[in-house]
PDB file of C-alpha atoms in Angstrom:
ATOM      1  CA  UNK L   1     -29.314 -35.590  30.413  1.00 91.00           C
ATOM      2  CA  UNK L   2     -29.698 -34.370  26.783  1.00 95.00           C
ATOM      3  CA  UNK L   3     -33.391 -35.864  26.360  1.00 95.00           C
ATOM      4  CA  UNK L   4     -33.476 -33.591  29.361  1.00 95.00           C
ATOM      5  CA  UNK L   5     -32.166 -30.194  28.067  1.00 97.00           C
ATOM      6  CA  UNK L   6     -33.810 -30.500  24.972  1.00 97.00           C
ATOM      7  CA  UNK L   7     -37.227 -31.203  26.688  1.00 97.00           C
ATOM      8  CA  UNK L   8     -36.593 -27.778  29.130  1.00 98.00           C
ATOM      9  CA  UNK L   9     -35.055 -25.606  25.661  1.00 98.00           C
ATOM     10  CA  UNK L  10     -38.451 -26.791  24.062  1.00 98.00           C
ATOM     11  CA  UNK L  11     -40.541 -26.022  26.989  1.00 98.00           C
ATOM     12  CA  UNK L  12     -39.144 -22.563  27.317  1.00 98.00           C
ATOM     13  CA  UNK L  13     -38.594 -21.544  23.962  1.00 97.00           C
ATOM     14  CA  UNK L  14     -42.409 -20.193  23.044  1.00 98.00           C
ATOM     15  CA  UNK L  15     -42.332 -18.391  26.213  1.00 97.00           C
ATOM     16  CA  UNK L  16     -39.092 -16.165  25.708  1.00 96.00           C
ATOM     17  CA  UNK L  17     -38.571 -13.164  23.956  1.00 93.00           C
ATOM     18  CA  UNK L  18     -35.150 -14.127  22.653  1.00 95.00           C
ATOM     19  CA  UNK L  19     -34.613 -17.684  21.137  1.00 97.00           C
ATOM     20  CA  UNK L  20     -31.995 -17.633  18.746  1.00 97.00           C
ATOM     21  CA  UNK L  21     -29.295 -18.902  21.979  1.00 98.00           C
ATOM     22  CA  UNK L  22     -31.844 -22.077  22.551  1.00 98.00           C
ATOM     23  CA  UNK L  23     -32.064 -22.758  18.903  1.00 98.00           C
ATOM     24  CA  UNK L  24     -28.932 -22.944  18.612  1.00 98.00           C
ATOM     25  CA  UNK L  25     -28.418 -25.149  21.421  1.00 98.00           C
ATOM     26  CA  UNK L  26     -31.441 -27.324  20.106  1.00 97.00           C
ATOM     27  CA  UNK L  27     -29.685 -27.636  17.052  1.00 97.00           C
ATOM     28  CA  UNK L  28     -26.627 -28.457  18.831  1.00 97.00           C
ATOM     29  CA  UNK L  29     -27.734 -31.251  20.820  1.00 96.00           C
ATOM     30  CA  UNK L  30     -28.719 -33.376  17.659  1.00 92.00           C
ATOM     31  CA  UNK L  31     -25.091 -33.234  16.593  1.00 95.00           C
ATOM     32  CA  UNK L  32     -22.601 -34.853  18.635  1.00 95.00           C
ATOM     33  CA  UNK L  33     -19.983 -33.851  16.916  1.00 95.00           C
ATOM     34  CA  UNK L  34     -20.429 -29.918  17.352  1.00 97.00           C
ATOM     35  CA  UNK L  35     -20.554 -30.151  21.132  1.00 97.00           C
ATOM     36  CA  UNK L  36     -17.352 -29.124  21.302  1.00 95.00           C
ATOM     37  CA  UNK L  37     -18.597 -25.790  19.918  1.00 96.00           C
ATOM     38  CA  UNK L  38     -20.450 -25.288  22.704  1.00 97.00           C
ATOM     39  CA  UNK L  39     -17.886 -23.637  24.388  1.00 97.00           C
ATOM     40  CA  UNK L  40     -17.739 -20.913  22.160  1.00 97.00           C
ATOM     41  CA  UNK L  41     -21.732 -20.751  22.379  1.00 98.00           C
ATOM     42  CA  UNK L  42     -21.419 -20.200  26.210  1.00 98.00           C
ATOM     43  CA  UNK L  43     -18.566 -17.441  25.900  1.00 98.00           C
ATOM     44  CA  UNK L  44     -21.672 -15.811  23.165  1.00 98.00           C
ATOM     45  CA  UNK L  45     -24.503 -16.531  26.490  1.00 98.00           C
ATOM     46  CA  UNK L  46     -22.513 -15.278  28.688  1.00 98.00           C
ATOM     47  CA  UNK L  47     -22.097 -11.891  26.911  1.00 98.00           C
ATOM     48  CA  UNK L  48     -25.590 -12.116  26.516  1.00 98.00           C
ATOM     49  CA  UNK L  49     -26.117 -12.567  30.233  1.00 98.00           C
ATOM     50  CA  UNK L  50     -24.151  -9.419  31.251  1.00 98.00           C
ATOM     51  CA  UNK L  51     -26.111  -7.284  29.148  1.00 98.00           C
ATOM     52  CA  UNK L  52     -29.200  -8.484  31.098  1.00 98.00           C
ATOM     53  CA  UNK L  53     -27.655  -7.796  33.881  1.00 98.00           C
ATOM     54  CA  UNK L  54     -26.018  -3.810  33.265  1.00 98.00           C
ATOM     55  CA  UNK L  55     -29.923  -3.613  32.053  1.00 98.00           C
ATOM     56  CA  UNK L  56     -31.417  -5.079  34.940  1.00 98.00           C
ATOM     57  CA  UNK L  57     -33.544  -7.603  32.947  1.00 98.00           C
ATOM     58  CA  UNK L  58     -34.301 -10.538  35.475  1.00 97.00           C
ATOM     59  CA  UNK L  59     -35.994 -12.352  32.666  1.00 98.00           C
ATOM     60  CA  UNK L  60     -33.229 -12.485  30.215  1.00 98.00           C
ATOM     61  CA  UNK L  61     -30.779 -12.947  32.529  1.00 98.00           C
ATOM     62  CA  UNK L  62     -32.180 -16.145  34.221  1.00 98.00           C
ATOM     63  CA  UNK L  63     -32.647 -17.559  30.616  1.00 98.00           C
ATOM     64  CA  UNK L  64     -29.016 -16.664  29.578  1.00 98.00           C
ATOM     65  CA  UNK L  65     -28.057 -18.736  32.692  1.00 98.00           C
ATOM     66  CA  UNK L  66     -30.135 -21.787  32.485  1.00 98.00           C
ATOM     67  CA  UNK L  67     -28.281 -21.707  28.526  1.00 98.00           C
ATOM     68  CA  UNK L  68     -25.186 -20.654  29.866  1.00 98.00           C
ATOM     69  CA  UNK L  69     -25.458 -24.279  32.220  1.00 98.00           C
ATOM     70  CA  UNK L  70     -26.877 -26.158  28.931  1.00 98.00           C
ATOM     71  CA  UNK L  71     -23.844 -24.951  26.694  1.00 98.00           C
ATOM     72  CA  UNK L  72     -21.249 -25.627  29.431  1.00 97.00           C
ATOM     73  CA  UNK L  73     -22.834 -29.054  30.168  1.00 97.00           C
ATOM     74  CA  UNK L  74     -22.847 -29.832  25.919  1.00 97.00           C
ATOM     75  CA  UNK L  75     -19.296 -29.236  26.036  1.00 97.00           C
ATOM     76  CA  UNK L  76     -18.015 -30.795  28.935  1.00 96.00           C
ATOM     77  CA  UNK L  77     -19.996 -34.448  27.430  1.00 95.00           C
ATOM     78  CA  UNK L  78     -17.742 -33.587  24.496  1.00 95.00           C
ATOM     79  CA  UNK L  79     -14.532 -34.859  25.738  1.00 93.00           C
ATOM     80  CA  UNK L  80     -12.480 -32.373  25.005  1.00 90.00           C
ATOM     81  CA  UNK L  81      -9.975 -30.951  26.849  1.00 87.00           C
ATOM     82  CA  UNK L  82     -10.198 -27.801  29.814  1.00 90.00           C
ATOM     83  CA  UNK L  83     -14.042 -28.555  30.904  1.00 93.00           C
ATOM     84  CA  UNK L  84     -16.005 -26.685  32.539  1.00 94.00           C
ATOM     85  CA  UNK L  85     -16.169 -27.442  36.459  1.00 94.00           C
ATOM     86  CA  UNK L  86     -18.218 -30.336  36.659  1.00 92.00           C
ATOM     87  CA  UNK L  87     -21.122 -29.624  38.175  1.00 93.00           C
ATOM     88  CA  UNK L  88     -22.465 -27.738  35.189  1.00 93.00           C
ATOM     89  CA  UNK L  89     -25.259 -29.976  34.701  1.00 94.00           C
ATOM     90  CA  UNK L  90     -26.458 -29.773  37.997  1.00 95.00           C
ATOM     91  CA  UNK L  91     -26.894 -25.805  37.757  1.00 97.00           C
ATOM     92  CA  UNK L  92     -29.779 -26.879  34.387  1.00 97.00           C
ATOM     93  CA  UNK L  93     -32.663 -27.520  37.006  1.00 97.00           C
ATOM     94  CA  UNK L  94     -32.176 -25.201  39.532  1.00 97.00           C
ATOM     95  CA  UNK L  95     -31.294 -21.745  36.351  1.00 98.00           C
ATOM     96  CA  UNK L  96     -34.698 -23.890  35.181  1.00 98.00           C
ATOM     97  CA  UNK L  97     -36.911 -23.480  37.562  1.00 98.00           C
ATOM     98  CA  UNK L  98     -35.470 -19.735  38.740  1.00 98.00           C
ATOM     99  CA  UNK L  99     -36.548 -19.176  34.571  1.00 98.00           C
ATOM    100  CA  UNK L 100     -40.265 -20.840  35.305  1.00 98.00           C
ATOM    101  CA  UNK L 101     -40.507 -18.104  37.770  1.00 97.00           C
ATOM    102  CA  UNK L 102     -39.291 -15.194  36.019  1.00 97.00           C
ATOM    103  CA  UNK L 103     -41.670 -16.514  33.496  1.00 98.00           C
ATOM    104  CA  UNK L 104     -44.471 -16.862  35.316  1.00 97.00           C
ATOM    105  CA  UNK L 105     -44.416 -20.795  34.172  1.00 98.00           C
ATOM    106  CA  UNK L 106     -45.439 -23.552  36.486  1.00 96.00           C
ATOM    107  CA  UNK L 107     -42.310 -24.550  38.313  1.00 96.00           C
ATOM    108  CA  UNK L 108     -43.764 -28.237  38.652  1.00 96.00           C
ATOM    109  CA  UNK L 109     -43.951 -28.072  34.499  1.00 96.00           C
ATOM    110  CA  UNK L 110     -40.139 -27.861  35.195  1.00 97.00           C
ATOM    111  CA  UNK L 111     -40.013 -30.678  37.410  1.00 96.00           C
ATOM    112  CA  UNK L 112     -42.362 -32.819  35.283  1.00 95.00           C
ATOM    113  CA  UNK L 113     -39.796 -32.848  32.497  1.00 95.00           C
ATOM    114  CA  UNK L 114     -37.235 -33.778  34.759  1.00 93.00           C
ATOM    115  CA  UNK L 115     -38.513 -36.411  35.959  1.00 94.00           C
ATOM    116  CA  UNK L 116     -40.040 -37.873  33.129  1.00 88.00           C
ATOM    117  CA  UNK L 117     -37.571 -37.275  30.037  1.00 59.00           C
TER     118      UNK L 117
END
């Protein structure tokens, strides 16, 4: 699942206006040991996402959510205590592909990664 995330935060990251939430995460994934930060990183997204949404930005906010599903995943593979629900990761390929749309991306670029990383 990380070779995953990092593959899709790669994919996406020339493409969006707004990358210092995926850099972070990027950065985040190569460091086991600050995955339990990523629970503070998702409270950031999330603030991030409700601004997209008051502002009606369809683009932003399907990015914040596809992060907002990366950051909750990161944390919950942390171990530590009060996880997120557990199907976090399963909301990365679906907030994915809605974000390949948005982007006007290939939605089978999406699945391509998936499958393959």
């Amino acid at each position: 699942m990380i070779a995953h995330i990092r593959h899709l935060l790669q994919f996406f990251a020339p493409h969006c206006r707004e990358v210092e939430t995926n850099e972070r995460l990027l950065k985040m994934i190569d460091d086991r040991g600050s995955w339990q930060g990523a629970h503070n990183l998702f409270q950031h997204i999330r603030r991030k996402t409700l601004r997209a949404e008051r502002a009606s930005d369809d683009v932003g906010q399907a990015q914040y959510l596809f992060e907002e599903a990366c950051a909750k995943s990161l944390y919950n593979l942390s171990g530590a205590t009060a996880p997120f629900d557990a199907d976090s990761p399963f909301w990365i390929a679906s907030n994915a592909l809605s974000l390949a749309r948005r982007l006007n991306l290939d939605p089978v670029e999406v699945v391509d990664i998936l499958v393959e990383a």
